[in-house]
Tab-separated table of C-alpha atoms in Angstrom:
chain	number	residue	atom	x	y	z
K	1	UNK	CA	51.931	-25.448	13.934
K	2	UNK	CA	52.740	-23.642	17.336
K	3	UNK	CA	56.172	-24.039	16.046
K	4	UNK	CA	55.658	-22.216	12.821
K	5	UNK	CA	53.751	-19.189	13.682
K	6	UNK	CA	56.645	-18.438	16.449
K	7	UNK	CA	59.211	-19.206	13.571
K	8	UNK	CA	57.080	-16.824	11.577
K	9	UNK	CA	56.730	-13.566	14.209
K	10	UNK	CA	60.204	-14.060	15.106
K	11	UNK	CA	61.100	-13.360	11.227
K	12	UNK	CA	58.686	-10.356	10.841
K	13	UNK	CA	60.348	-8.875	14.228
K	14	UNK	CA	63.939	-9.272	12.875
K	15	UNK	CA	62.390	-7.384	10.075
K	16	UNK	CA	61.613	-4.508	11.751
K	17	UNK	CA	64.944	-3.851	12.229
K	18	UNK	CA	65.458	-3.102	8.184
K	19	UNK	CA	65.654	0.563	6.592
K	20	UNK	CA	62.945	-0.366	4.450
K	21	UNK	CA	60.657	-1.926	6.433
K	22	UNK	CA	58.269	0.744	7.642
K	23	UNK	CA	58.301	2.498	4.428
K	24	UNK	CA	57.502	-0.601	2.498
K	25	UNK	CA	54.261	-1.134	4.446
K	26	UNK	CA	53.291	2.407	4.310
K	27	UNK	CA	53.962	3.161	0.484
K	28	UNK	CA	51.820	-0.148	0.279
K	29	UNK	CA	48.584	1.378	2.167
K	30	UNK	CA	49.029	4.448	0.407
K	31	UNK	CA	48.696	2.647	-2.694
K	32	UNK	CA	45.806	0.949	-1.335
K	33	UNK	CA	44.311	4.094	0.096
K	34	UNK	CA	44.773	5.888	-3.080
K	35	UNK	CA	42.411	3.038	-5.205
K	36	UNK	CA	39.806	2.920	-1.959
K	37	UNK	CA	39.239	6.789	-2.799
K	38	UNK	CA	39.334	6.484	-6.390
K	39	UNK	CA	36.107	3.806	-5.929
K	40	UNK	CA	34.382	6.223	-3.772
K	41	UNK	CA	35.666	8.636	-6.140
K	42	UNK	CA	33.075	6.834	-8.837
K	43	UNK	CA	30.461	6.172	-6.134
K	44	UNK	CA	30.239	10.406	-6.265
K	45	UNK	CA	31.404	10.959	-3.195
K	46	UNK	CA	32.626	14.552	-4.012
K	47	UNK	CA	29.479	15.142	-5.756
K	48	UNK	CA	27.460	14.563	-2.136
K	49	UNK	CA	29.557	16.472	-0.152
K	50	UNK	CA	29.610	19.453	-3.055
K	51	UNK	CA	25.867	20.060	-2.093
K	52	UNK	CA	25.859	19.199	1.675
K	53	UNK	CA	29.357	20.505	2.948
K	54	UNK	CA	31.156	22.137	0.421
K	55	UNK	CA	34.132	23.110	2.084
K	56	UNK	CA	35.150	19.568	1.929
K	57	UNK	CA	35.940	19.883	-1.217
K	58	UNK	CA	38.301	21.982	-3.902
K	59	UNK	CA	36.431	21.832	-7.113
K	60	UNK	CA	38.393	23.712	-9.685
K	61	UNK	CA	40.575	21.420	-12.066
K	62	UNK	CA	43.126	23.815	-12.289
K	63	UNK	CA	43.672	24.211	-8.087
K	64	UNK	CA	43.985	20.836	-8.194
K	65	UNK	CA	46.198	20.160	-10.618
K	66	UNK	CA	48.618	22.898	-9.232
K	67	UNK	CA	48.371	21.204	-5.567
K	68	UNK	CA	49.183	18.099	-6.543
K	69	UNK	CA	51.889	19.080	-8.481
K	70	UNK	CA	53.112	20.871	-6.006
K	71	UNK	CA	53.026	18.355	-3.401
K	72	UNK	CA	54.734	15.700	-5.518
K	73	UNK	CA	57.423	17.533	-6.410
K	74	UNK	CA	58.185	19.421	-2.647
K	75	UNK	CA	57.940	16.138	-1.248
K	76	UNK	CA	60.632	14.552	-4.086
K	77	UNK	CA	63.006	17.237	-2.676
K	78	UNK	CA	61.540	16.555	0.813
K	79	UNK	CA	62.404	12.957	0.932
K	80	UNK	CA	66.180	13.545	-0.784
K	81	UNK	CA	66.944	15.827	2.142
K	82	UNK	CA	65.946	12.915	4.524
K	83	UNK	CA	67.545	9.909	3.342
K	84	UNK	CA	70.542	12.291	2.997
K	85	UNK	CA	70.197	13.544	6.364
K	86	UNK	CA	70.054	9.505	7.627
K	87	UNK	CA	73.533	8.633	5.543
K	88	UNK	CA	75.220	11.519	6.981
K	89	UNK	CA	74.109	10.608	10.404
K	90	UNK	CA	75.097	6.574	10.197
K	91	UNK	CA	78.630	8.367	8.740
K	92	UNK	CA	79.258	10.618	11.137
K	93	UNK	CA	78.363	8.072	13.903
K	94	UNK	CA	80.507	5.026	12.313
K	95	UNK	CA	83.614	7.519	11.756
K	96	UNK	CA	83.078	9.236	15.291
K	97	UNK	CA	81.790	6.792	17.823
K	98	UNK	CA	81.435	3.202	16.324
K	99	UNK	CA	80.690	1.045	13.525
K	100	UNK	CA	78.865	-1.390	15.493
K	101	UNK	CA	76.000	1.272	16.262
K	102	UNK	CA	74.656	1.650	13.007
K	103	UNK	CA	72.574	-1.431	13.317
K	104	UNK	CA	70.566	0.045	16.414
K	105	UNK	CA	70.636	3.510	14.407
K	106	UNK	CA	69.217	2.136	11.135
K	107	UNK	CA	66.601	0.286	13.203
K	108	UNK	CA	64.797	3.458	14.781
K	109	UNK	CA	61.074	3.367	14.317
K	110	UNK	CA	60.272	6.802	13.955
K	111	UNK	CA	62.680	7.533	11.209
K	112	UNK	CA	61.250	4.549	9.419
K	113	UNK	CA	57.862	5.759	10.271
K	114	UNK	CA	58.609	9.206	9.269
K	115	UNK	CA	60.289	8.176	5.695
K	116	UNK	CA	57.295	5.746	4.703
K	117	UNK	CA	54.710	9.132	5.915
K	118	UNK	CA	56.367	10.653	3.081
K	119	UNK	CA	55.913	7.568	0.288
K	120	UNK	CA	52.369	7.240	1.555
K	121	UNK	CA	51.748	11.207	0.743
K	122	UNK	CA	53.477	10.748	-2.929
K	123	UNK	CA	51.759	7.914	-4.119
K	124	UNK	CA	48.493	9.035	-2.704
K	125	UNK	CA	49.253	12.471	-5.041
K	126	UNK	CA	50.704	10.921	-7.660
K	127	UNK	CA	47.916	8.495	-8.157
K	128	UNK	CA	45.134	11.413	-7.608
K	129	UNK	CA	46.700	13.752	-10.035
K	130	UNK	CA	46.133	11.008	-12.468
K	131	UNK	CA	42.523	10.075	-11.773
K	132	UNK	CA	41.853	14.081	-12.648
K	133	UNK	CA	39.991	13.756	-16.202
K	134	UNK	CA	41.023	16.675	-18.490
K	135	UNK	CA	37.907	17.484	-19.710
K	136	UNK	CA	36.081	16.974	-16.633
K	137	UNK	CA	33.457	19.204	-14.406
K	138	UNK	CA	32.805	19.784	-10.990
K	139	UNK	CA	31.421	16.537	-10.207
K	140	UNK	CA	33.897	14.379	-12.047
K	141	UNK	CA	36.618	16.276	-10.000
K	142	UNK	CA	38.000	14.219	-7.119
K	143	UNK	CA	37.687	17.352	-4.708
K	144	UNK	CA	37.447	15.683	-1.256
K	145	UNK	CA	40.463	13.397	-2.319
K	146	UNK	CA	42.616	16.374	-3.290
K	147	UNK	CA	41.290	17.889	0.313
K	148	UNK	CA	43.081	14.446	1.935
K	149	UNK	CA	46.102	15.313	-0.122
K	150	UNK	CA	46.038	18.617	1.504
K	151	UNK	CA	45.970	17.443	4.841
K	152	UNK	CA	48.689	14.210	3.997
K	153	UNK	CA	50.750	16.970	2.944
K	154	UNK	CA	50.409	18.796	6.222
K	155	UNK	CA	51.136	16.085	8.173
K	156	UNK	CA	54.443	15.551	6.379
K	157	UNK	CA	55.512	19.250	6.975
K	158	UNK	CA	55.162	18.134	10.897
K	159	UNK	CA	56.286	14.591	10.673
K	160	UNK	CA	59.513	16.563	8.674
K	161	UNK	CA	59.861	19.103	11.488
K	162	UNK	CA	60.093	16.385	14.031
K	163	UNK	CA	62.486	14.429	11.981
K	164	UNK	CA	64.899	17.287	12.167
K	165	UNK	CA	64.203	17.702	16.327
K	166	UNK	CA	64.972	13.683	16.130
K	167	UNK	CA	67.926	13.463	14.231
K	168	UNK	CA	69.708	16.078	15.994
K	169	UNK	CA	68.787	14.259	19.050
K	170	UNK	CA	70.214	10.989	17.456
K	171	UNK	CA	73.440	12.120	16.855
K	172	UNK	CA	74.543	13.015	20.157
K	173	UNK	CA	76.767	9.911	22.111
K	174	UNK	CA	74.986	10.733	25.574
K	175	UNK	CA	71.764	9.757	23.896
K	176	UNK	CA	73.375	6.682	21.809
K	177	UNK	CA	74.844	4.938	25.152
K	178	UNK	CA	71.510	5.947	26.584
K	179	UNK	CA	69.336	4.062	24.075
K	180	UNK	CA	72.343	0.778	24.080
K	181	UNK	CA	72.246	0.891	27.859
K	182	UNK	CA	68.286	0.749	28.275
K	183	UNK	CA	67.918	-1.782	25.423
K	184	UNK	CA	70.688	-3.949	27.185
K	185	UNK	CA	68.935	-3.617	30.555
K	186	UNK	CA	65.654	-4.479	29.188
K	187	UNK	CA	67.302	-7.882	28.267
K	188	UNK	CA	69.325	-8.697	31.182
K	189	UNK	CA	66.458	-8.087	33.416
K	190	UNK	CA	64.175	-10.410	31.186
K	191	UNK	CA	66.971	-12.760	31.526
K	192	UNK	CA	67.121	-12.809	35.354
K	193	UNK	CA	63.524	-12.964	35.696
K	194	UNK	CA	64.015	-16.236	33.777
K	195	UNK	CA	66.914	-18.311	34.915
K	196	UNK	CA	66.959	-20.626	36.650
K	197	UNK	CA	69.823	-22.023	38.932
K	198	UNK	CA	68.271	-25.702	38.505
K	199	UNK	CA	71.648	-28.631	37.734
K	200	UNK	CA	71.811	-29.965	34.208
K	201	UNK	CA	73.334	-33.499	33.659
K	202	UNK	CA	76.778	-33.820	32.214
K	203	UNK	CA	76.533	-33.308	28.234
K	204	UNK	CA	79.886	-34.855	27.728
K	205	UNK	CA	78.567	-38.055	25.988
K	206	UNK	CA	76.063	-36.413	23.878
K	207	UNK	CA	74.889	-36.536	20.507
K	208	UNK	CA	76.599	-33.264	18.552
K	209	UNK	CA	74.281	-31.711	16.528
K	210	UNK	CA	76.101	-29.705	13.468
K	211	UNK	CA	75.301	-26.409	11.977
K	212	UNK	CA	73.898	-26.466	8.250
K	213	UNK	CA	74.647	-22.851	7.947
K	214	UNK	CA	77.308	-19.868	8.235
K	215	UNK	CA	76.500	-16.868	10.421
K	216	UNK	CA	76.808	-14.979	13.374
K	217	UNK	CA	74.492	-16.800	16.199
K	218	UNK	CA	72.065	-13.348	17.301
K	219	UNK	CA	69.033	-15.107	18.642
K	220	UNK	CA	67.093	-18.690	19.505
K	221	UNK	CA	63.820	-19.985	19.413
K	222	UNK	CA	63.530	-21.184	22.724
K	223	UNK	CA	59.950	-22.036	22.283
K	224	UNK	CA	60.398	-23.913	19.524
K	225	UNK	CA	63.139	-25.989	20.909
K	226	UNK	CA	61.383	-26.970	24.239
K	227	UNK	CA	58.326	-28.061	22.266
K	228	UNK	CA	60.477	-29.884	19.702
K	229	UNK	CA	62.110	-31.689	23.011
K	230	UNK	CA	58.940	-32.216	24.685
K	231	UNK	CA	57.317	-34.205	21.653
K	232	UNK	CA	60.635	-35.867	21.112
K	233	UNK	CA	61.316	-36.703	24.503
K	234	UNK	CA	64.996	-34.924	24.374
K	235	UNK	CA	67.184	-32.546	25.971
K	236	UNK	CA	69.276	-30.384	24.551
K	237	UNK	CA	72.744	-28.104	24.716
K	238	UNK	CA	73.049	-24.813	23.096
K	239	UNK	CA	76.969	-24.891	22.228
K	240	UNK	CA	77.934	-21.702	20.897
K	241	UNK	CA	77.964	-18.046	22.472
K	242	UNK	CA	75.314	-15.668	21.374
K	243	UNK	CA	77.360	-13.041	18.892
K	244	UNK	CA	80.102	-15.759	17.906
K	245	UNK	CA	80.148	-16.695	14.053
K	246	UNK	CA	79.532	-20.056	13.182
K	247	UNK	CA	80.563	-21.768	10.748
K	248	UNK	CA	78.698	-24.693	8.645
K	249	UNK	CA	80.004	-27.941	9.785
K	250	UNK	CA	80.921	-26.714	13.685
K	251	UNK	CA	78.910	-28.257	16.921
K	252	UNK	CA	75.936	-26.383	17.226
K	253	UNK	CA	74.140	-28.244	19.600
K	254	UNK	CA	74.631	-31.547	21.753
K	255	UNK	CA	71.676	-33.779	21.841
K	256	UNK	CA	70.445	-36.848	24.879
K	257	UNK	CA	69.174	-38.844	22.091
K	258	UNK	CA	70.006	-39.629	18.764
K	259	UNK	CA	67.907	-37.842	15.940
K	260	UNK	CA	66.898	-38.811	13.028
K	261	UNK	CA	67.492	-36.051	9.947
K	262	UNK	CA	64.096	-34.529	9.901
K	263	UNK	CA	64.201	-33.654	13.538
K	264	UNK	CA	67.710	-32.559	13.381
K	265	UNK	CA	66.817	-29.684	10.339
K	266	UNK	CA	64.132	-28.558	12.863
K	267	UNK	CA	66.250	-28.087	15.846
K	268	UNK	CA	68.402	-26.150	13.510
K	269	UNK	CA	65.938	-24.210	12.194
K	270	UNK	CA	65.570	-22.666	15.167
K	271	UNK	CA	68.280	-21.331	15.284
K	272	UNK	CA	68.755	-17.685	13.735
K	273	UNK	CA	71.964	-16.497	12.125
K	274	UNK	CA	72.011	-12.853	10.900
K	275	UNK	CA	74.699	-10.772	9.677
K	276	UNK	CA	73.642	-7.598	11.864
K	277	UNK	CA	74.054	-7.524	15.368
K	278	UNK	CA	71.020	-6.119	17.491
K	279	UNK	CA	71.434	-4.943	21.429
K	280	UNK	CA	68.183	-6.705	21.643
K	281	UNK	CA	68.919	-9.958	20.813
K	282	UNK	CA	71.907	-10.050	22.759
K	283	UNK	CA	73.229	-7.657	26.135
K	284	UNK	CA	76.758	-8.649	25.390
K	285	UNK	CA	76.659	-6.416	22.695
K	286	UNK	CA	75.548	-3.277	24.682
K	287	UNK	CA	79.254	-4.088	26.350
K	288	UNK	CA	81.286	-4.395	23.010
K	289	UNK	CA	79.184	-1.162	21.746
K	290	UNK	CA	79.590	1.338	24.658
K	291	UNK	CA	83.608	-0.137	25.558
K	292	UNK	CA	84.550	0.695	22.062
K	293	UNK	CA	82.954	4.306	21.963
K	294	UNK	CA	85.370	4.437	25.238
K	295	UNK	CA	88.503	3.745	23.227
K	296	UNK	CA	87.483	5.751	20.043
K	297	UNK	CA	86.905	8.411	22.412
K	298	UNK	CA	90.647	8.064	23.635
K	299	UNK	CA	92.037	8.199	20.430
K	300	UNK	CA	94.488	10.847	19.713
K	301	UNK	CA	92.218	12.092	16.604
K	302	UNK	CA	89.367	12.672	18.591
K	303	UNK	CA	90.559	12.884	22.757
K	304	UNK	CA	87.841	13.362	24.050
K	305	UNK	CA	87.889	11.598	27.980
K	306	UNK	CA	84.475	13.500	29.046
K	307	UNK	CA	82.589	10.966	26.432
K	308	UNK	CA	85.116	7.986	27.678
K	309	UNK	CA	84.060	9.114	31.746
K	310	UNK	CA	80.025	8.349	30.672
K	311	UNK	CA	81.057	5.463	28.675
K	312	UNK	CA	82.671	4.116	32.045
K	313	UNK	CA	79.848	5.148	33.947
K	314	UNK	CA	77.024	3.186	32.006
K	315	UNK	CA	79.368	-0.226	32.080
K	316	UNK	CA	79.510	0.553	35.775
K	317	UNK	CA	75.852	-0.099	35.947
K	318	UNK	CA	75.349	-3.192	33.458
K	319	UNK	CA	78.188	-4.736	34.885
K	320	UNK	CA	76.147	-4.117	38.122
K	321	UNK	CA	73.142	-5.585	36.375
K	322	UNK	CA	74.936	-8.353	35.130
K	323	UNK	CA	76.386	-9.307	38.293
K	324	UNK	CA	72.834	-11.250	38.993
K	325	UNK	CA	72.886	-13.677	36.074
K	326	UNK	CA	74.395	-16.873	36.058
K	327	UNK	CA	76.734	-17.575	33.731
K	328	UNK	CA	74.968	-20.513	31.963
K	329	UNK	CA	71.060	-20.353	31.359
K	330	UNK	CA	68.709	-23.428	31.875
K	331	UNK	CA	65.358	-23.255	30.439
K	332	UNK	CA	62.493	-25.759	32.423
K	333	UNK	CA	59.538	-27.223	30.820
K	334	UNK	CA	56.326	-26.656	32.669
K	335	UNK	CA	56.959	-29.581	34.760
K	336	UNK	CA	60.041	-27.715	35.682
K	337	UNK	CA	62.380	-30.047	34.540
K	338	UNK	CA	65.423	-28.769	32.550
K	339	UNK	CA	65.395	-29.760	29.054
K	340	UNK	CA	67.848	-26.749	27.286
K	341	UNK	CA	71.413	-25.669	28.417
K	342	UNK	CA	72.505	-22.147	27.088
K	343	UNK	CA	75.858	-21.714	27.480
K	344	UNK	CA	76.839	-17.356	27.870
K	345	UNK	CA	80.208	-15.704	28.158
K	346	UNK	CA	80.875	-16.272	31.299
K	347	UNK	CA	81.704	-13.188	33.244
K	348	UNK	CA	84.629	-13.327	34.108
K	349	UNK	CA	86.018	-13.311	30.378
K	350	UNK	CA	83.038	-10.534	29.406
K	351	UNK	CA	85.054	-8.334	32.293
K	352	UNK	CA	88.619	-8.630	31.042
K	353	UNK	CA	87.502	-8.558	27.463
K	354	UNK	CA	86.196	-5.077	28.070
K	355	UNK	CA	89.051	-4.261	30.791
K	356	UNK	CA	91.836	-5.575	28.020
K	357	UNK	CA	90.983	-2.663	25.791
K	358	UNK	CA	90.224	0.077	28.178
K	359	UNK	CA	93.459	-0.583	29.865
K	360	UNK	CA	95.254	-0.446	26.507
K	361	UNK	CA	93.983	2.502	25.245
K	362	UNK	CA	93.418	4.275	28.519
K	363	UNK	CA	96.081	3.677	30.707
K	364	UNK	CA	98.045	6.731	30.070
K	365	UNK	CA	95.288	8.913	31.149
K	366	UNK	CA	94.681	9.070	35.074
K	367	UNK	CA	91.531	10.394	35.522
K	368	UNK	CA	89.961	7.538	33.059
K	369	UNK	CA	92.076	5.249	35.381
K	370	UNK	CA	90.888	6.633	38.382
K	371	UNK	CA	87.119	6.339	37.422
K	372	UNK	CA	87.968	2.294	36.166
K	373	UNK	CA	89.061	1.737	39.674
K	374	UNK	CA	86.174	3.236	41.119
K	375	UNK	CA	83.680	1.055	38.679
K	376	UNK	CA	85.789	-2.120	40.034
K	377	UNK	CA	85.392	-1.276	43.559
K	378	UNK	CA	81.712	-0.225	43.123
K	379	UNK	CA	81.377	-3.616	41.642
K	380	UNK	CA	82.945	-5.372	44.275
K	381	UNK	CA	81.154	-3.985	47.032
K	382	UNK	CA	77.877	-5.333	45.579
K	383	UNK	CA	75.555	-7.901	47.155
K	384	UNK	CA	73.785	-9.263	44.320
K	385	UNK	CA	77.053	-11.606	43.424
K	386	UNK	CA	75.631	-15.095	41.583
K	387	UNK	CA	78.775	-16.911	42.400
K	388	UNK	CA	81.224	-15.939	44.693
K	389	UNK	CA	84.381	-16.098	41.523
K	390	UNK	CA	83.012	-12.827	40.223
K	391	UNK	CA	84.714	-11.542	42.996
K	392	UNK	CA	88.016	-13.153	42.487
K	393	UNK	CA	87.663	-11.768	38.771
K	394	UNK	CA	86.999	-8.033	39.647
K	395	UNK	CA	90.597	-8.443	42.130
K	396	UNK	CA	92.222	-9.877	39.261
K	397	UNK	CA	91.336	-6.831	36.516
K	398	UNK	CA	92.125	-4.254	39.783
K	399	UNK	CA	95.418	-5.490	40.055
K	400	UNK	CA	95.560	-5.817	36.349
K	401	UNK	CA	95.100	-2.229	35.624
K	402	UNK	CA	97.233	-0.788	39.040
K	403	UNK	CA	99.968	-2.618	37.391
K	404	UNK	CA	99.513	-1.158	33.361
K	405	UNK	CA	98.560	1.896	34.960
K	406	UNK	CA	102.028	2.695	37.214
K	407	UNK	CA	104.083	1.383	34.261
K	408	UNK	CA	102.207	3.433	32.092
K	409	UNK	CA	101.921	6.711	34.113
K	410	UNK	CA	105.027	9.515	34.221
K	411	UNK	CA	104.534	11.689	36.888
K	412	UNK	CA	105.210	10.698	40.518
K	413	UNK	CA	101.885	12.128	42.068
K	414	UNK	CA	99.795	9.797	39.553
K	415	UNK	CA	101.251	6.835	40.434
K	416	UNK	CA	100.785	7.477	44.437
K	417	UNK	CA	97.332	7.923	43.157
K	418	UNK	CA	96.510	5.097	41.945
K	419	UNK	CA	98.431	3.217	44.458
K	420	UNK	CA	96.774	4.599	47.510
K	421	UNK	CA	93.232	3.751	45.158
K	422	UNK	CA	94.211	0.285	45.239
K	423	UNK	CA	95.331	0.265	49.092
K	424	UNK	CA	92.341	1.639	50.172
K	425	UNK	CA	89.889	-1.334	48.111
């Protein structure tokens, strides 16, 4: 059961990250807040607050009417300009900065918050412009439910005023690396907190576990899987690379014991596959994300370096970050005996895949290479190294880029630059 209702939040937290999530709910309560006034509506509660505070209510038909018309039909226009606002934004940002971004853009709570605001307001008006009776009086009116229509309304005007103050903010790349860089860090530093630099048995004889499904690997139920090997009496290793598709039929898993098929489809089950990739579910994406707003930045079409420099600058500090994690992750039961080997990239191939492309598409440009050999010598000058070959890697992609760099590089001065950079490490 334990099992279950962590299968079960995990799925309602991946679906936070839809479009349509928030505004789903909240159309829903509006709805249901729209029928909870129409029953106090009958119970007269317009009627009691007519006599006692009758400010509380508007009780001419016609204002009514004319309000909720109103509302419905400024809030139509209301909500057009906002979704239209959102598609320009995830546009602009896929054709200027990245397509891999849009996931962490369409995921923002407050614009999901703000849209379903406006779905509660319209079906709270639309369904209290239809409990208005024609022919009825003062009493019959729903007067203190048109007052809460009044005041829904309101709120939208701010809630619409703060979505324009947000998605200006939104659009700007400072504040997109921002928001992929503290997301990232969240997760590495839960990850540190976490690891554990216990030895796990060799895995070479084990039981391999296939995958039953296609899909890019974003997250695991770790909780699930050390119960499953507790009350199995099993250990297990996690094969594949958080962010690498899978496909059906591949390892997925290698396993002490054999398993029978029943406990097999639950180990898999806890595995997630998704076609979106989130910064929360895995760091290594926070490094794919921010290198490749580096290179689009260095593109001919849009050259801009300033936006490539900050790009630099925030891999500077999660390559800093990252420098304290292992390169494999073994989770303990409460006895503290391993039971689950995660295998990570390891960082030596997360540096060079980032270095590869920066290099490529920024080699040309001495200042960018200038501020890449600074970030390499920051890095090796650290003392939080894990294992002493992180070192040897960060040599490795210094002498790398020297080399593309003075090959790459015209002018005389540039190249004693960049040579006396590398002298000096």
């Amino acid at each position: 059961m334990k099992r279950y209702i962590s299968s079960t939040l995990s799925y309602i937290f991946k679906l936070e990250s839809k479009i349509a999530f928030y505004p789903s709910v909240l159309s829903l309560v509006g709805l249901l807040f729209a029928f909870i006034m129409f029953y106090l509506e009958s119970k007269g509660i317009s009627k009691y607050l007519l006599e006692n505070a009758p400010v509380l209510v508007v009780n001419d038909t016609e204002t009514a009417r004319n309000l909720l018309t109103t509302f419905i039909a400024g809030l139509i226009s209301i909500m057009v300009f906002s979704f239209s606002m959102v598609m320009i934004l995830l546009n602009q940002a896929s054709s200027n900065f990245s397509p891999r971004i849009l996931p962490g853009l369409i995921s923002n709570r407050r614009h999901q918050i703000i849209l379903g605001v406006y779905n509660f307001t319209l079906l709270y008006c639309i369904f209290t412009l239809v409990s208005i009776e024609p022919d009825g009086n003062k009493y019959q009116l729903p007067g203190f439910s048109v007052l809460l229509a009044i005041f829904a309304m309101t709120c939208c005007l701010a809630a619409f005023i703060y979505f324009i103050h947000s998605i200006s903010q939104e659009i700007q790349v400072n504040n997109i690396m921002d928001r992929i860089f503290e997301t990232a860090k969240c997760r590495l530093q839960i990850l540190i907190e976490s690891q554990s630099n216990t030895d796990f048995e060799d895995t070479s004889d084990w039981n391999v576990i296939y995958s039953n499904t296609s899909g890019y690997f974003q997250d695991l139920n770790i909780n699930a899987l050390k119960d499953i090997s507790h009350s199995k009496n099993f250990k297990l290793e996690i094969m594949p690379i958080k962010g690498r598709y899978v496909l059906k039929g591949l390892p997925l898993a290698k396993s002490s014991e054999k398993l029978d098929d029943d406990v097999i489809e639950e180990v898999c089950s806890a595995f997630h596959f998704s076609r979106s990739e989130l910064v929360e579910d895995n760091y290594l994406l926070a490094f794919k994300q921010i290198s490749e707003i580096a290179v689009k930045a260095m593109s001919p079409g849009i050259n801009d370096p300033g936006t490539a420099i900050n790009a630099i600058d925030y891999l500077t500090e999660l390559f800093a970050i990252r420098l304290q994690k292992y390169d494999t992750n073994i989770v303990c039961d409460s006895d503290e005996v391993p039971v689950l080997k995660i295998n990570s990239v390891d960082f030596k191939d997360l540096l060079f895949q980032v270095m590869a492309a920066l290099r490529t598409y920024c080699k040309h440009d001495v200042i960018i290479v200038q501020r890449l050999v600074l970030m390499l010598n920051f890095l090796k000058t650290r003392e939080e190294f894990k294992i002493e070959s992180y070192k040897t890697a960060i040599e490795q992609e210094l002498n790398n880029l020297v080399e593309d760099a003075t090959e790459s590089l015209k002018n005389e001065a540039d190249i004693k630059l960049v040579k006396q950079m590398l002298i000096h490490t």
